[in-house]
Short mmCIF file of C-alpha atoms in Angstrom, two decimals:
data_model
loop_
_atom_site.label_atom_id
_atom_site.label_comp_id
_atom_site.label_asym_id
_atom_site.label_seq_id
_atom_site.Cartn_x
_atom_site.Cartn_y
_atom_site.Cartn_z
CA UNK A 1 156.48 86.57 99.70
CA UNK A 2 153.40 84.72 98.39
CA UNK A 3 152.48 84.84 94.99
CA UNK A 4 148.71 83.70 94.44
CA UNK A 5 150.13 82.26 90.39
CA UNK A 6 151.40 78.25 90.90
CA UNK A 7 154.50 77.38 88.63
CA UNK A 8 157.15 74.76 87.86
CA UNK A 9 160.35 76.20 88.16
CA UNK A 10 163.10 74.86 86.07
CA UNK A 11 166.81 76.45 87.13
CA UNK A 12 169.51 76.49 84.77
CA UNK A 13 172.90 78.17 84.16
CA UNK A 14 170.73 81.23 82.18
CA UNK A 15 171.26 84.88 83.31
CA UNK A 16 167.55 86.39 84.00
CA UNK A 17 164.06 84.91 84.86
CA UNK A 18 161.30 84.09 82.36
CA UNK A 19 157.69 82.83 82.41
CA UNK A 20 156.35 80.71 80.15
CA UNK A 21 152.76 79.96 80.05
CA UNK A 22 151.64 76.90 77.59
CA UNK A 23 148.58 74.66 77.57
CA UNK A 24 147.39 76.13 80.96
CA UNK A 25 150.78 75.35 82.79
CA UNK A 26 153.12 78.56 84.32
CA UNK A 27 156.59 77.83 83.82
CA UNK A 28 158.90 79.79 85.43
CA UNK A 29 162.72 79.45 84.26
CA UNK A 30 165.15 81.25 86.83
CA UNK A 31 169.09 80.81 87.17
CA UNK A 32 170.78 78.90 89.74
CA UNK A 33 171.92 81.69 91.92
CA UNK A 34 167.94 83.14 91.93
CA UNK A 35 166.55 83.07 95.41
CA UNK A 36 162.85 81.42 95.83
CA UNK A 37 162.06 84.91 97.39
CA UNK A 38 163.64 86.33 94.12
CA UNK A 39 161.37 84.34 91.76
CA UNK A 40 158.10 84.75 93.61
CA UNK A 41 158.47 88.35 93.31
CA UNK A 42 159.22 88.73 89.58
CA UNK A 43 155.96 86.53 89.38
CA UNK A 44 153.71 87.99 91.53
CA UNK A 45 154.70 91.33 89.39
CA UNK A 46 153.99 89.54 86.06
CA UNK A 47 150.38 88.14 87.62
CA UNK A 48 148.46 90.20 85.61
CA UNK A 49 150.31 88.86 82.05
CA UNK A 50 150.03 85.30 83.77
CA UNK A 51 146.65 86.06 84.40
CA UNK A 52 145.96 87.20 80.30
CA UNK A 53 147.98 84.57 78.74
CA UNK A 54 146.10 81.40 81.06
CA UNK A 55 142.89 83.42 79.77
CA UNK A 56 143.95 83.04 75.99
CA UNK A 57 144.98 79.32 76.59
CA UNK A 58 141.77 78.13 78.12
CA UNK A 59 140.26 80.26 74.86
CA UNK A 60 142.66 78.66 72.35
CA UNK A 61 141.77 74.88 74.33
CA UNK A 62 138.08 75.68 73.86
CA UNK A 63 138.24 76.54 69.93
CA UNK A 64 140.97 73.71 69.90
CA UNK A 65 138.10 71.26 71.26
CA UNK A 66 135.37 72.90 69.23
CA UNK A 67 137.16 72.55 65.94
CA UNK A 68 138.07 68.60 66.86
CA UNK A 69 134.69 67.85 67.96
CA UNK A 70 133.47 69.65 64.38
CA UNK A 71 135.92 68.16 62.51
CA UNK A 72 137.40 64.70 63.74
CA UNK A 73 135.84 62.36 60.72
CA UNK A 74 137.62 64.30 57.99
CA UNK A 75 141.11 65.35 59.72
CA UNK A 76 143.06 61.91 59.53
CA UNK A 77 141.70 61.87 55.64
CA UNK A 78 143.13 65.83 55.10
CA UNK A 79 145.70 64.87 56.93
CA UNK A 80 147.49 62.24 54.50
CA UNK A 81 146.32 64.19 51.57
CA UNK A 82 148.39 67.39 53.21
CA UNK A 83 151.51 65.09 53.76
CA UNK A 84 150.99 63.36 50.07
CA UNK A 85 150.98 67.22 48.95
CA UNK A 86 153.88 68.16 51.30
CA UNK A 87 156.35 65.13 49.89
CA UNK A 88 155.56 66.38 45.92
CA UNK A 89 155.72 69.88 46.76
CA UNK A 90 158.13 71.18 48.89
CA UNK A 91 161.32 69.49 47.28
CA UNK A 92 160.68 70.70 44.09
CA UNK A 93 160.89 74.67 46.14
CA UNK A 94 164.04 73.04 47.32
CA UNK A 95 165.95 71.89 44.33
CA UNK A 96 164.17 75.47 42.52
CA UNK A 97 166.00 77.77 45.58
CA UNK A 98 169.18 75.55 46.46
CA UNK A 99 169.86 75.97 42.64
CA UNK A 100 169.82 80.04 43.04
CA UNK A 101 171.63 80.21 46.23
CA UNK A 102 173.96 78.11 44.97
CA UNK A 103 174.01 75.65 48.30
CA UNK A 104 172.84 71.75 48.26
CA UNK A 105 170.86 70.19 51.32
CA UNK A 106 172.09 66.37 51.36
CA UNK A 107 168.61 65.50 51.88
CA UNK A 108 165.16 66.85 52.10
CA UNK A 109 162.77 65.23 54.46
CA UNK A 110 159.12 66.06 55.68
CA UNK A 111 158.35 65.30 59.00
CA UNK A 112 155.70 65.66 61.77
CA UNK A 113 157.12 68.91 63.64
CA UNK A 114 154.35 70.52 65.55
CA UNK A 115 156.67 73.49 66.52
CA UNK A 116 159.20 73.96 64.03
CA UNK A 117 158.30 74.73 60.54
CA UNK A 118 161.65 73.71 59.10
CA UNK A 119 165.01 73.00 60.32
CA UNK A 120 168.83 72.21 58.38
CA UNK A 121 170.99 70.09 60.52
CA UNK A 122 174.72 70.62 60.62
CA UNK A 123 174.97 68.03 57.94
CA UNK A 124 172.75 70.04 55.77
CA UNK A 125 169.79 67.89 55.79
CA UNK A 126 166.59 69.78 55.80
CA UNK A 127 163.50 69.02 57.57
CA UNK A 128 160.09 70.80 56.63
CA UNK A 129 156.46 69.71 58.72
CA UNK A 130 154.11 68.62 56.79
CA UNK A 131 151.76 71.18 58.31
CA UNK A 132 153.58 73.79 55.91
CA UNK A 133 151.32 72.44 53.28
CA UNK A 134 148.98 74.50 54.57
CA UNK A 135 150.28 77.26 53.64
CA UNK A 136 150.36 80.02 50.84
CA UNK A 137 152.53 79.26 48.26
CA UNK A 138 154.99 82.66 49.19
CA UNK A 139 155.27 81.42 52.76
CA UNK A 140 156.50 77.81 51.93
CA UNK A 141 158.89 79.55 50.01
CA UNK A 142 160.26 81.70 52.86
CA UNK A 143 160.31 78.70 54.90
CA UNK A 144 162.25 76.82 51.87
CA UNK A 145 164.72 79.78 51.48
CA UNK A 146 165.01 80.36 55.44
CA UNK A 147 166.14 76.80 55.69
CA UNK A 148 168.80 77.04 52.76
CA UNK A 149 170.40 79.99 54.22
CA UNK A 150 171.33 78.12 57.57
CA UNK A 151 173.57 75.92 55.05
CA UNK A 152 175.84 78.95 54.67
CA UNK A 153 174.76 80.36 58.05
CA UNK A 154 173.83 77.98 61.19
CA UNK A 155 172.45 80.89 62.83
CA UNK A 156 170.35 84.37 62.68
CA UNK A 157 173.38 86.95 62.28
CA UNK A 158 172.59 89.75 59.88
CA UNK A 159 174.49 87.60 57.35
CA UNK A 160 172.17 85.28 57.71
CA UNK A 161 169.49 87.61 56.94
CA UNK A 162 170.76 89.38 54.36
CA UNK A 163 171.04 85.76 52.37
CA UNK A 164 167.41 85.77 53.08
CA UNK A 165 166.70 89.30 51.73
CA UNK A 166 168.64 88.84 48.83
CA UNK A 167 166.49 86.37 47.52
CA UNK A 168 162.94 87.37 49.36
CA UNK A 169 163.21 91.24 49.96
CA UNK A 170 159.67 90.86 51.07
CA UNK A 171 160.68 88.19 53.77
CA UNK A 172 158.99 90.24 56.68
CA UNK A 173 155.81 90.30 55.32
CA UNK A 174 156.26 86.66 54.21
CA UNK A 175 156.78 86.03 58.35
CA UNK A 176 153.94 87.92 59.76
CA UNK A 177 152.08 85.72 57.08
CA UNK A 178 153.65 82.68 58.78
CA UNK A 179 152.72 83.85 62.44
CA UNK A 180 149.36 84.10 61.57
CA UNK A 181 149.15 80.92 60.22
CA UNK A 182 150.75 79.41 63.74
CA UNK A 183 147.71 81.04 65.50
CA UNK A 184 145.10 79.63 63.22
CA UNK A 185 146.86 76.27 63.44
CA UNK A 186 147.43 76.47 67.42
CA UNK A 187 143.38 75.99 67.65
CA UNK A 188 143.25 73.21 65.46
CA UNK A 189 143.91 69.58 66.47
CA UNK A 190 146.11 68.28 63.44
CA UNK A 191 147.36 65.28 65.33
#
């Protein structure tokens, strides 16, 4: 079997096969027991996908470039002003939602995630990016109340969610906001 798509292939104890396809790369994550023969085949079936997402990454690297090229004398200055703006603003949407969900984070930190858009450790410590800055004001909230809830729930059960609902009943719309903001931000060089 020869598939015409090149890939890395990464086993591991999972139970199916998956393709990945970032910054131009195929990467093709199989289980242990999958035969070479195996793989190939579920790629060269996906080829056309492969073929659509490498498309939209060469697109996304071109705007990406464009935008840096356009823009590279006044990112590093928007840059600190965003983080200045992150470090005043987001804690205070902590301490306003930790006080109605009744849970406390034992610290709130901004950091430089490029992929994550908050986090709570199992200590409770929250971590927002500073890129969430960047966002409208009813996003960072979500984000802000998303992250609370994993202090009760360290996961995405439907008790989890329904913390979330109870104090965002529009939280859906509130995350298609957020995914849109991902793709404007994914051809942007924020570095």
């Amino acid at each position: 079997m020869i598939t015409k798509t090149n890939y890395t292939l990464t086993r591991s104890k999972r139970r199916t096969i998956a393709i990945y396809v970032r910054n131009g790369i195929v990467d093709v994550r199989a289980p242990m027991r999958a035969s070479k023969c195996e793989i190939d085949k579920f790629v060269q079936s996906k080829e056309k996908w492969i073929s659509d997402r490498l498309a939209e990454s060469r697109e996304l690297q071109s705007k990406r470039d464009e935008f840096v090229q356009n823009n590279s004398a006044f990112i590093p200055q928007l840059k600190t002003e965003y983080i200045a703006k992150a470090k005043s603003y987001i804690p205070t949407r902590v301490m306003y939602f930790s006080k109605l969900m009744n849970v406390t984070p034992i610290a709130v930190k901004i950091n430089s995630a490029k992929t994550r858009w908050g986090s709570c450790s199992g200590r409770k410590s929250l971590n927002f990016s500073w890129r969430l800055i960047m966002a409208d004001d009813d996003v960072i909230d979500y984000v802000v109340v998303h992250e609370l809830a994993h202090i009760t729930e360290m996961n995405h059960s439907p008790r989890f969610w329904a913390i979330v609902e109870n104090i965002l009943p529009d939280y859906k719309t509130r995350q298609l906001k957020l995914k849109q903001l991902q793709k404007v931000l994914s051809v942007q060089d924020w570095d």
